[in-house]
Each structure stands twice: as C-alpha cells, then as structure tokens.
Amino acid sequence: MISARLHYASLALIELALRQGKPAPVAVREISELHGIPAPFLVQILRTLRGKGWVRSVRGSQGGYRLAVDPAQLTLLEIADAVGCSESSCQTESNETVANGQLHEVWGAAVQASRDVLAETTLADIASKCSPSEAVMFYI
Amino acid sequence: MISARLHYASLALIELALRQGKPAPVAVREISELHGIPAPFLVQILRTLRGKGWVRSVRGSQGGYRLAVDPAQLTLLEIADAVGCSESSCQTESNETVANGQLHEVWGAAVQASRDVLAETTLADIASKCSPSEAVMFYI
DNA sequence: ACTATAGTTGACTATTTGGATCATGTTTCT
DNA sequence: AGAAACATGATCCAAATAGTCAACTATAGT
C-alpha cells in the first residue's frame, strides 16, 4: 500500500532538509548510498520532485540537489500524491445498487483516514527527529 | 488500494445477509447478475469465504450459498484480511537510519487509521441500510 | 582546451499482483 | 438419465511497480 517510490522520495527529501543550511548541494550518489536506494531509481524519483519545484538541481562537477521549499510546508500526503501512490479508493464499477453505494462510502472513509494521517506530518516534523544522529553532524 | 476482491466479497456477503431468513440458498449466478460481478471470479472469492467458515455451500440442483455467521459480528476489516488485501505498510528494506524508522512509524499509523475505519463497520451495519430496496422484498 | 564529475533524458526490461477465465469433476434434484 | 449448481486446479492477461541503460549536456578544476 505504501510504495517504495514514496518511501524513497521521502527519505531523499528528509536528507536534503537536514542539509538545508549547507552551501554545497547533495549528490545523488551520496543519498543513494546513505539510504540504500538504487541510484538510477533515485534519479527517476528526483526528477519528479524537481518537476514539482520541491528540489533544485545543480549540474556539473560538485553538483547535486538542494531543497527548494520550506520543510514545514511540505506534507507526506503531498509527496505521496506527487509520486503517484494512487490513493483512489476503488475503481470497480459494479451495478449501482444500494449496497454498492454504502460500501463505497466506507472505502472512501478508510482511504481518507490514511490520507489524514499523512497530511498531518510535514517534512520538518520528521527531520527534526533525525537531526542529532544524521548527516547534520558534518556541518558544525 | 481497495481491491475488487474485497468489494465483491463484501457485496456477496451483504446479499447473503439480506436473505438469512430464507430457506433456499442463493446461487452464485444470481449474486453475480444482481451485482455485476464476473461469475467465475465470484466463485473463487466464495471459496475463500467458505474456507473462513463465513458461508456454507449447498451442492447440486437448487444449491447455492448461505450465510453461516452473525452479520453483526463480521467486520469489513476481517473480510479484507481474509481476501488478502495485503495491508502491510511498506516492505522496502532501506538502511536502518533514523529517518527510515521515523517514516515507517508514519506509514504504519496511516495504514492503521484505515484499518480502524474498516473495523468499525459490520456486515449488519451495511445490510440494515440496504434492506428496504434490495432483495429482501422477495420474501415477505 | 581537457577531463572528470554529475545531472538530464527517454526508452526500456522485468517482476509482481490483481483480475479474470476455463475445463473438468462431483453432487443433488427431478 | 439429465440438468442445474457447486468444487477444484490450472492458467492467462493486463497493468502497475521496481529497477536499468545508454547517450547527452553542463560545470569545475587543472
């Protein structure tokens, strides 16, 4: 139900959030190795994030990625929707009976419940719990 | 996220719940036509439900299915787990970083939230809202 | 200018899963 | 016997996900 794409995208964004103050951008290879994400796959994901304007890329030697938004304004739900963790409740088209309608209401409520949880958590929330032990240490 | 299997299984069980008092069992074909479910697929689903002891089958001519449990005791969550709507939050194995752990907590909470919704609704809840217009009419 | 580094792009493959079907067998009623 | 209806196991198809490749472009440092 939670796709690897979403998990990887979140990990990458957290990593970038932790290094926001730093001058140098973060290389794909570095993120890939730190979090055990297949590098070519990560590239593909970062392209999506770049399309949303959440990260900016710097090309050439010493290039990499940098976070382009306020981590406190970006929720996990937005990320999920961006990477296409298709959260449509149920796309089967049975006959339009009363039972069918009643069920769809419940399916919708269930999906909404999980979306609400994701909507309540921002990138900053998670990053703040990671600060002490993670990469932040390098820039003091 | 909500599989057709779960939707179909629920529809079938509701149909059976609505006819609990009736002497004759309900044929697969009838359920299939009433709710627009592919018959061979429905058979496969009913087999699973039979394995869980929720329905009983009667073979031979005039055969069919009958509900074998109290609709008020069967929740949509149980049905979902039975038909294998695999609700595991995230099976990717990244490096064991703090960020990874934090994220998994959120994924787990999101999945749990939707499970809670399903756990709160019983078969009887839905059936009661369908009674007036559906098949129940036939048996007065 | 040359080279190494690093992102860009687009197409491409593979594995899994869910959805659906078939053929054949067995039971029961008439 | 014959028709109706469930039982079973194998099988197939399509879509989505996960992951890969190769050729290209841009920048930094020498």
mmCIF file of C-alpha atoms (C1' of nucleotides) in Angstrom:
data_model
loop_
_atom_site.group_PDB
_atom_site.id
_atom_site.type_symbol
_atom_site.label_atom_id
_atom_site.label_comp_id
_atom_site.label_asym_id
_atom_site.label_seq_id
_atom_site.Cartn_x
_atom_site.Cartn_y
_atom_site.Cartn_z
ATOM 1 C CA MET A 1 0.000 0.000 0.000
ATOM 2 C CA ILE A 2 2.911 2.367 0.653
ATOM 3 C CA SER A 3 5.054 2.239 -2.465
ATOM 4 C CA ALA A 4 8.829 2.137 -2.481
ATOM 5 C CA ARG A 5 8.707 5.298 -4.567
ATOM 6 C CA LEU A 6 7.020 7.206 -1.768
ATOM 7 C CA HIS A 7 9.386 5.833 0.837
ATOM 8 C CA TYR A 8 12.467 6.684 -1.225
ATOM 9 C CA ALA A 9 11.181 10.122 -2.154
ATOM 10 C CA SER A 10 10.564 10.898 1.490
ATOM 11 C CA LEU A 11 13.990 9.680 2.541
ATOM 12 C CA ALA A 12 15.642 11.827 -0.095
ATOM 13 C CA LEU A 13 13.689 14.912 0.872
ATOM 14 C CA ILE A 14 14.482 14.397 4.544
ATOM 15 C CA GLU A 15 18.148 14.103 3.728
ATOM 16 C CA LEU A 16 18.017 17.362 1.781
ATOM 17 C CA ALA A 17 16.055 19.038 4.556
ATOM 18 C CA LEU A 18 18.738 18.125 7.069
ATOM 19 C CA ARG A 19 21.366 19.893 4.975
ATOM 20 C CA GLN A 20 19.441 22.984 4.053
ATOM 21 C CA GLY A 21 21.919 25.417 5.551
ATOM 22 C CA LYS A 22 24.897 23.936 3.817
ATOM 23 C CA PRO A 23 26.404 25.648 0.758
ATOM 24 C CA ALA A 24 27.195 22.561 -1.314
ATOM 25 C CA PRO A 25 24.358 20.565 -2.922
ATOM 26 C CA VAL A 26 23.991 16.863 -2.199
ATOM 27 C CA ALA A 27 24.933 14.339 -4.892
ATOM 28 C CA VAL A 28 22.528 11.606 -5.917
ATOM 29 C CA ARG A 29 25.184 9.027 -5.217
ATOM 30 C CA GLU A 30 25.532 10.214 -1.655
ATOM 31 C CA ILE A 31 21.818 9.957 -0.906
ATOM 32 C CA SER A 32 21.687 6.635 -2.647
ATOM 33 C CA GLU A 33 24.467 5.175 -0.505
ATOM 34 C CA LEU A 34 23.322 6.709 2.762
ATOM 35 C CA HIS A 35 19.855 5.251 2.483
ATOM 36 C CA GLY A 36 20.366 2.157 0.386
ATOM 37 C CA ILE A 37 18.345 3.379 -2.571
ATOM 38 C CA PRO A 38 19.172 2.096 -6.094
ATOM 39 C CA ALA A 39 20.835 5.129 -7.686
ATOM 40 C CA PRO A 40 19.182 5.050 -11.140
ATOM 41 C CA PHE A 41 15.808 4.663 -9.491
ATOM 42 C CA LEU A 42 16.506 7.584 -7.205
ATOM 43 C CA VAL A 43 17.373 9.737 -10.192
ATOM 44 C CA GLN A 44 13.980 8.975 -11.651
ATOM 45 C CA ILE A 45 12.278 9.954 -8.416
ATOM 46 C CA LEU A 46 14.262 13.152 -8.019
ATOM 47 C CA ARG A 47 13.184 14.169 -11.483
ATOM 48 C CA THR A 48 9.587 14.041 -10.325
ATOM 49 C CA LEU A 49 10.362 16.092 -7.236
ATOM 50 C CA ARG A 50 12.174 18.625 -9.385
ATOM 51 C CA GLY A 51 9.121 18.872 -11.602
ATOM 52 C CA LYS A 52 7.071 19.815 -8.550
ATOM 53 C CA GLY A 53 9.585 22.510 -7.698
ATOM 54 C CA TRP A 54 10.469 20.974 -4.367
ATOM 55 C CA VAL A 55 14.132 20.489 -5.177
ATOM 56 C CA ARG A 56 16.584 22.350 -7.370
ATOM 57 C CA SER A 57 19.401 20.650 -9.214
ATOM 58 C CA VAL A 58 22.918 21.920 -9.805
ATOM 59 C CA ARG A 59 24.660 20.370 -12.773
ATOM 60 C CA GLY A 60 28.285 19.730 -13.412
ATOM 61 C CA SER A 61 31.091 18.797 -11.072
ATOM 62 C CA GLN A 62 30.280 19.371 -7.401
ATOM 63 C CA GLY A 63 26.656 19.397 -8.456
ATOM 64 C CA GLY A 64 23.733 17.780 -6.759
ATOM 65 C CA TYR A 65 20.361 18.559 -5.286
ATOM 66 C CA ARG A 66 19.117 21.128 -2.852
ATOM 67 C CA LEU A 67 15.765 21.554 -1.131
ATOM 68 C CA ALA A 68 13.805 24.450 -2.607
ATOM 69 C CA VAL A 69 10.869 24.680 -0.209
ATOM 70 C CA ASP A 70 10.161 25.098 3.475
ATOM 71 C CA PRO A 71 10.144 21.621 5.041
ATOM 72 C CA ALA A 72 7.422 22.763 7.421
ATOM 73 C CA GLN A 73 5.114 23.388 4.465
ATOM 74 C CA LEU A 74 5.540 20.055 2.735
ATOM 75 C CA THR A 75 3.425 17.153 3.959
ATOM 76 C CA LEU A 76 3.861 13.474 3.314
ATOM 77 C CA LEU A 77 0.478 13.477 1.620
ATOM 78 C CA GLU A 78 1.681 15.931 -0.992
ATOM 79 C CA ILE A 79 4.686 13.754 -1.631
ATOM 80 C CA ALA A 80 2.502 10.679 -1.918
ATOM 81 C CA ASP A 81 0.250 12.345 -4.448
ATOM 82 C CA ALA A 82 3.239 13.594 -6.399
ATOM 83 C CA VAL A 83 4.895 10.216 -6.819
ATOM 84 C CA GLY A 84 1.556 8.719 -7.740
ATOM 85 C CA CYS A 85 0.773 6.412 -4.831
ATOM 86 C CA SER A 86 -2.657 6.241 -6.470
ATOM 87 C CA GLU A 87 -4.962 6.559 -3.477
ATOM 88 C CA SER A 88 -8.214 6.107 -5.353
ATOM 89 C CA SER A 89 -10.448 4.080 -3.092
ATOM 90 C CA CYS A 90 -11.976 1.607 -5.516
ATOM 91 C CA GLN A 91 -12.347 1.774 -9.274
ATOM 92 C CA THR A 92 -14.546 -1.245 -9.842
ATOM 93 C CA GLU A 93 -17.862 -0.437 -11.405
ATOM 94 C CA SER A 94 -20.447 -2.866 -10.121
ATOM 95 C CA ASN A 95 -24.165 -2.361 -10.575
ATOM 96 C CA GLU A 96 -25.495 0.735 -8.901
ATOM 97 C CA THR A 97 -27.196 -0.976 -6.001
ATOM 98 C CA VAL A 98 -27.711 0.479 -2.565
ATOM 99 C CA ALA A 99 -25.150 -1.929 -1.163
ATOM 100 C CA ASN A 100 -22.628 -0.756 -3.717
ATOM 101 C CA GLY A 101 -23.110 2.837 -2.666
ATOM 102 C CA GLN A 102 -22.924 2.066 1.025
ATOM 103 C CA LEU A 103 -19.681 0.171 0.568
ATOM 104 C CA HIS A 104 -18.085 2.925 -1.449
ATOM 105 C CA GLU A 105 -18.808 5.314 1.367
ATOM 106 C CA VAL A 106 -16.846 3.131 3.737
ATOM 107 C CA TRP A 107 -13.973 2.621 1.287
ATOM 108 C CA GLY A 108 -13.800 6.351 0.835
ATOM 109 C CA ALA A 109 -13.744 6.942 4.562
ATOM 110 C CA ALA A 110 -10.962 4.405 5.018
ATOM 111 C CA VAL A 111 -8.794 5.968 2.368
ATOM 112 C CA GLN A 112 -9.481 9.422 3.738
ATOM 113 C CA ALA A 113 -8.421 8.311 7.214
ATOM 114 C CA SER A 114 -4.992 7.291 5.993
ATOM 115 C CA ARG A 115 -4.659 10.437 3.919
ATOM 116 C CA ASP A 116 -5.418 12.492 7.001
ATOM 117 C CA VAL A 117 -2.543 10.869 8.843
ATOM 118 C CA LEU A 118 -0.142 11.671 6.022
ATOM 119 C CA ALA A 119 -1.484 15.210 5.767
ATOM 120 C CA GLU A 120 -0.678 15.836 9.414
ATOM 121 C CA THR A 121 3.004 15.082 9.078
ATOM 122 C CA THR A 122 5.398 17.551 7.497
ATOM 123 C CA LEU A 123 8.924 17.033 6.316
ATOM 124 C CA ALA A 124 10.096 19.261 9.143
ATOM 125 C CA ASP A 125 8.392 17.058 11.716
ATOM 126 C CA ILE A 126 10.414 14.074 10.662
ATOM 127 C CA ALA A 127 13.649 15.910 10.020
ATOM 128 C CA SER A 128 13.600 17.391 13.488
ATOM 129 C CA LYS A 129 13.578 13.910 14.986
ATOM 130 C CA CYS A 130 16.562 12.883 12.909
ATOM 131 C CA SER A 131 18.843 15.880 13.403
ATOM 132 C CA PRO A 132 21.105 14.678 16.191
ATOM 133 C CA SER A 133 22.363 11.479 14.640
ATOM 134 C CA GLU A 134 22.236 12.075 10.930
ATOM 135 C CA ALA A 135 24.243 13.983 8.410
ATOM 136 C CA VAL A 136 23.737 17.279 10.181
ATOM 137 C CA MET A 137 26.779 16.464 12.239
ATOM 138 C CA PHE A 138 29.091 17.249 9.353
ATOM 139 C CA TYR A 139 28.391 20.944 9.191
ATOM 140 C CA ILE A 140 29.055 22.275 12.637
ATOM 141 C CA MET B 1 -5.870 0.386 -2.505
ATOM 142 C CA ILE B 2 -9.285 -1.240 -2.051
ATOM 143 C CA SER B 3 -9.188 -4.340 -4.232
ATOM 144 C CA ALA B 4 -12.051 -5.541 -6.367
ATOM 145 C CA ARG B 5 -11.840 -8.794 -4.450
ATOM 146 C CA LEU B 6 -12.729 -7.053 -1.215
ATOM 147 C CA HIS B 7 -15.523 -5.089 -2.830
ATOM 148 C CA TYR B 8 -17.025 -8.196 -4.446
ATOM 149 C CA ALA B 9 -16.675 -10.294 -1.308
ATOM 150 C CA SER B 10 -18.475 -7.638 0.693
ATOM 151 C CA LEU B 11 -21.270 -7.336 -1.843
ATOM 152 C CA ALA B 12 -21.790 -11.082 -1.827
ATOM 153 C CA LEU B 13 -21.840 -11.292 1.943
ATOM 154 C CA ILE B 14 -24.314 -8.424 2.161
ATOM 155 C CA GLU B 15 -26.567 -10.149 -0.321
ATOM 156 C CA LEU B 16 -26.453 -13.326 1.748
ATOM 157 C CA ALA B 17 -27.053 -11.379 4.934
ATOM 158 C CA LEU B 18 -30.183 -9.844 3.472
ATOM 159 C CA ARG B 19 -31.593 -13.302 2.811
ATOM 160 C CA GLN B 20 -30.638 -15.003 6.018
ATOM 161 C CA GLY B 21 -34.163 -15.987 6.994
ATOM 162 C CA LYS B 22 -34.972 -17.551 3.687
ATOM 163 C CA PRO B 23 -34.991 -21.359 3.309
ATOM 164 C CA ALA B 24 -33.416 -21.644 -0.148
ATOM 165 C CA PRO B 25 -29.708 -20.899 -0.624
ATOM 166 C CA VAL B 26 -28.606 -18.238 -3.111
ATOM 167 C CA ALA B 27 -26.988 -19.324 -6.381
ATOM 168 C CA VAL B 28 -23.683 -17.846 -7.499
ATOM 169 C CA ARG B 29 -25.252 -16.851 -10.769
ATOM 170 C CA GLU B 30 -27.884 -14.818 -9.001
ATOM 171 C CA ILE B 31 -25.409 -12.851 -6.929
ATOM 172 C CA SER B 32 -23.243 -12.402 -9.981
ATOM 173 C CA GLU B 33 -26.077 -10.910 -12.018
ATOM 174 C CA LEU B 34 -27.535 -8.793 -9.239
ATOM 175 C CA HIS B 35 -24.253 -7.042 -8.559
ATOM 176 C CA GLY B 36 -22.461 -7.244 -11.867
ATOM 177 C CA ILE B 37 -19.672 -9.496 -10.653
ATOM 178 C CA PRO B 38 -17.919 -11.850 -13.130
ATOM 179 C CA ALA B 39 -19.283 -15.246 -12.135
ATOM 180 C CA PRO B 40 -16.088 -17.340 -12.271
ATOM 181 C CA PHE B 41 -14.316 -14.701 -10.223
ATOM 182 C CA LEU B 42 -17.093 -14.698 -7.672
ATOM 183 C CA VAL B 43 -16.815 -18.460 -7.316
ATOM 184 C CA GLN B 44 -13.168 -18.072 -6.464
ATOM 185 C CA ILE B 45 -13.971 -15.469 -3.833
ATOM 186 C CA LEU B 46 -16.782 -17.506 -2.312
ATOM 187 C CA ARG B 47 -14.407 -20.393 -1.914
ATOM 188 C CA THR B 48 -12.222 -18.219 0.292
ATOM 189 C CA LEU B 49 -15.205 -17.138 2.360
ATOM 190 C CA ARG B 50 -16.230 -20.752 2.713
ATOM 191 C CA GLY B 51 -12.742 -21.582 3.954
ATOM 192 C CA LYS B 52 -13.184 -18.998 6.693
ATOM 193 C CA GLY B 53 -16.472 -20.594 7.689
ATOM 194 C CA TRP B 54 -18.478 -17.468 6.947
ATOM 195 C CA VAL B 55 -20.664 -19.089 4.295
ATOM 196 C CA ARG B 56 -21.898 -22.615 3.745
ATOM 197 C CA SER B 57 -22.429 -24.108 0.312
ATOM 198 C CA VAL B 58 -25.147 -26.459 -0.810
ATOM 199 C CA ARG B 59 -24.293 -28.520 -3.861
ATOM 200 C CA GLY B 60 -26.480 -29.896 -6.567
ATOM 201 C CA SER B 61 -29.559 -28.533 -8.190
ATOM 202 C CA GLN B 62 -31.275 -25.767 -6.168
ATOM 203 C CA GLY B 63 -27.944 -25.377 -4.426
ATOM 204 C CA GLY B 64 -26.169 -22.165 -3.574
ATOM 205 C CA TYR B 65 -24.680 -20.275 -0.672
ATOM 206 C CA ARG B 66 -25.951 -19.296 2.709
ATOM 207 C CA LEU B 67 -24.502 -17.036 5.406
ATOM 208 C CA ALA B 68 -23.156 -19.038 8.335
ATOM 209 C CA VAL B 69 -22.322 -16.293 10.823
ATOM 210 C CA ASP B 70 -23.946 -13.393 12.611
ATOM 211 C CA PRO B 71 -23.647 -10.323 10.352
ATOM 212 C CA ALA B 72 -23.261 -8.151 13.427
ATOM 213 C CA GLN B 73 -20.069 -9.988 14.347
ATOM 214 C CA LEU B 74 -18.329 -9.756 10.986
ATOM 215 C CA THR B 75 -16.424 -6.561 10.214
ATOM 216 C CA LEU B 76 -15.175 -5.289 6.885
ATOM 217 C CA LEU B 77 -11.655 -5.482 8.260
ATOM 218 C CA GLU B 78 -11.946 -9.221 8.776
ATOM 219 C CA ILE B 79 -13.194 -9.603 5.239
ATOM 220 C CA ALA B 80 -10.339 -7.504 3.930
ATOM 221 C CA ASP B 81 -7.760 -9.588 5.737
ATOM 222 C CA ALA B 82 -9.407 -12.776 4.529
ATOM 223 C CA VAL B 83 -9.340 -11.907 0.852
ATOM 224 C CA GLY B 84 -5.756 -10.757 1.209
ATOM 225 C CA CYS B 85 -5.946 -7.026 0.654
ATOM 226 C CA SER B 86 -2.329 -7.127 1.865
ATOM 227 C CA GLU B 87 -2.270 -4.204 4.249
ATOM 228 C CA SER B 88 1.413 -4.365 5.111
ATOM 229 C CA SER B 89 2.545 -0.773 5.294
ATOM 230 C CA CYS B 90 5.878 -0.888 3.461
ATOM 231 C CA GLN B 91 8.126 -3.822 2.680
ATOM 232 C CA THR B 92 11.162 -1.978 1.326
ATOM 233 C CA GLU B 93 14.313 -2.562 3.294
ATOM 234 C CA SER B 94 16.395 0.576 3.213
ATOM 235 C CA ASN B 95 19.328 1.175 5.506
ATOM 236 C CA GLU B 96 18.381 1.312 9.145
ATOM 237 C CA THR B 97 18.658 5.053 9.593
ATOM 238 C CA VAL B 98 16.684 7.168 12.000
ATOM 239 C CA ALA B 99 14.771 8.684 9.122
ATOM 240 C CA ASN B 100 13.839 5.247 7.917
ATOM 241 C CA GLY B 101 12.429 4.341 11.289
ATOM 242 C CA GLN B 102 10.515 7.582 11.635
ATOM 243 C CA LEU B 103 8.934 7.150 8.246
ATOM 244 C CA HIS B 104 7.867 3.605 8.944
ATOM 245 C CA GLU B 105 6.092 4.825 12.031
ATOM 246 C CA VAL B 106 4.030 7.183 9.935
ATOM 247 C CA TRP B 107 3.309 4.579 7.264
ATOM 248 C CA GLY B 108 2.162 2.228 9.981
ATOM 249 C CA ALA B 109 -0.085 4.877 11.501
ATOM 250 C CA ALA B 110 -1.635 5.632 8.127
ATOM 251 C CA VAL B 111 -2.423 2.001 7.447
ATOM 252 C CA GLN B 112 -3.771 1.563 10.959
ATOM 253 C CA ALA B 113 -6.088 4.531 10.516
ATOM 254 C CA SER B 114 -7.773 2.962 7.529
ATOM 255 C CA ARG B 115 -7.943 -0.403 9.252
ATOM 256 C CA ASP B 116 -9.701 1.247 12.170
ATOM 257 C CA VAL B 117 -12.388 2.559 9.878
ATOM 258 C CA LEU B 118 -12.988 -0.880 8.410
ATOM 259 C CA ALA B 119 -13.002 -2.452 11.858
ATOM 260 C CA GLU B 120 -15.814 -0.175 12.941
ATOM 261 C CA THR B 121 -18.235 -1.314 10.271
ATOM 262 C CA THR B 122 -20.006 -4.657 10.453
ATOM 263 C CA LEU B 123 -21.893 -6.504 7.786
ATOM 264 C CA ALA B 124 -25.088 -5.857 9.708
ATOM 265 C CA ASP B 125 -24.454 -2.106 9.654
ATOM 266 C CA ILE B 126 -24.454 -2.059 5.881
ATOM 267 C CA ALA B 127 -27.169 -4.630 5.386
ATOM 268 C CA SER B 128 -29.535 -2.657 7.576
ATOM 269 C CA LYS B 129 -29.194 0.333 5.281
ATOM 270 C CA CYS B 130 -29.994 -1.764 2.244
ATOM 271 C CA SER B 131 -32.970 -3.730 3.493
ATOM 272 C CA PRO B 132 -35.855 -1.665 2.140
ATOM 273 C CA SER B 133 -34.900 -1.608 -1.515
ATOM 274 C CA GLU B 134 -32.937 -4.781 -2.058
ATOM 275 C CA ALA B 135 -33.713 -8.436 -2.416
ATOM 276 C CA VAL B 136 -35.396 -8.631 0.961
ATOM 277 C CA MET B 137 -38.574 -7.578 -0.784
ATOM 278 C CA PHE B 138 -38.972 -11.019 -2.300
ATOM 279 C CA TYR B 139 -39.587 -12.882 0.923
ATOM 280 C CA ILE B 140 -42.427 -11.099 2.622
ATOM 281 C "C1'" DA C 1 41.226 23.075 -24.015
ATOM 282 C "C1'" DC C 2 40.823 18.568 -21.475
ATOM 283 C "C1'" DT C 3 38.949 15.646 -18.334
ATOM 284 C "C1'" DA C 4 36.422 14.008 -14.554
ATOM 285 C "C1'" DT C 5 32.218 14.612 -12.283
ATOM 286 C "C1'" DA C 6 27.395 14.911 -12.051
ATOM 287 C "C1'" DG C 7 22.777 15.820 -13.549
ATOM 288 C "C1'" DT C 8 19.205 15.061 -17.922
ATOM 289 C "C1'" DT C 9 16.517 12.461 -20.722
ATOM 290 C "C1'" DG C 10 13.942 8.915 -22.632
ATOM 291 C "C1'" DA C 11 13.361 4.474 -23.586
ATOM 292 C "C1'" DC C 12 13.472 0.001 -21.967
ATOM 293 C "C1'" DT C 13 13.079 -4.520 -19.119
ATOM 294 C "C1'" DA C 14 11.465 -7.377 -15.560
ATOM 295 C "C1'" DT C 15 8.809 -8.888 -11.731
ATOM 296 C "C1'" DT C 16 4.718 -8.941 -9.229
ATOM 297 C "C1'" DT C 17 -0.049 -8.659 -8.375
ATOM 298 C "C1'" DG C 18 -4.745 -8.362 -9.210
ATOM 299 C "C1'" DG C 19 -8.373 -9.553 -12.158
ATOM 300 C "C1'" DA C 20 -10.465 -12.868 -14.788
ATOM 301 C "C1'" DT C 21 -11.315 -17.345 -17.309
ATOM 302 C "C1'" DC C 22 -11.532 -22.436 -18.496
ATOM 303 C "C1'" DA C 23 -12.063 -27.225 -18.276
ATOM 304 C "C1'" DT C 24 -13.303 -30.794 -15.749
ATOM 305 C "C1'" DG C 25 -15.219 -33.158 -11.899
ATOM 306 C "C1'" DT C 26 -18.856 -34.023 -8.350
ATOM 307 C "C1'" DT C 27 -23.247 -33.614 -6.100
ATOM 308 C "C1'" DT C 28 -28.231 -33.365 -5.949
ATOM 309 C "C1'" DC C 29 -32.904 -32.708 -7.652
ATOM 310 C "C1'" DT C 30 -36.490 -34.058 -10.926
ATOM 311 C "C1'" DA D 1 -30.583 -40.088 -17.192
ATOM 312 C "C1'" DG D 2 -30.144 -35.351 -17.465
ATOM 313 C "C1'" DA D 3 -29.999 -30.709 -15.940
ATOM 314 C "C1'" DA D 4 -28.560 -27.491 -12.502
ATOM 315 C "C1'" DA D 5 -25.224 -25.934 -9.482
ATOM 316 C "C1'" DC D 6 -21.059 -26.026 -6.677
ATOM 317 C "C1'" DA D 7 -15.661 -27.635 -6.448
ATOM 318 C "C1'" DT D 8 -11.110 -27.507 -7.899
ATOM 319 C "C1'" DG D 9 -6.932 -26.531 -10.073
ATOM 320 C "C1'" DA D 10 -4.610 -24.676 -13.712
ATOM 321 C "C1'" DT D 11 -3.957 -20.942 -16.486
ATOM 322 C "C1'" DC D 12 -3.862 -16.473 -18.699
ATOM 323 C "C1'" DC D 13 -3.776 -11.432 -19.275
ATOM 324 C "C1'" DA D 14 -3.004 -6.656 -18.233
ATOM 325 C "C1'" DA D 15 -1.471 -3.075 -15.524
ATOM 326 C "C1'" DA D 16 1.456 -1.174 -12.210
ATOM 327 C "C1'" DT D 17 5.761 -1.121 -9.772
ATOM 328 C "C1'" DA D 18 10.509 -1.556 -9.417
ATOM 329 C "C1'" DG D 19 14.602 -1.130 -11.457
ATOM 330 C "C1'" DT D 20 18.084 -0.462 -15.510
ATOM 331 C "C1'" DC D 21 20.763 1.535 -19.561
ATOM 332 C "C1'" DA D 22 22.901 4.450 -22.738
ATOM 333 C "C1'" DA D 23 23.749 8.695 -24.804
ATOM 334 C "C1'" DC D 24 23.810 13.526 -23.785
ATOM 335 C "C1'" DT D 25 24.815 18.088 -21.552
ATOM 336 C "C1'" DA D 26 26.734 21.171 -18.211
ATOM 337 C "C1'" DT D 27 30.246 22.648 -14.756
ATOM 338 C "C1'" DA D 28 34.657 22.765 -12.080
ATOM 339 C "C1'" DG D 29 39.323 22.240 -11.794
ATOM 340 C "C1'" DT D 30 43.610 21.711 -13.969
#
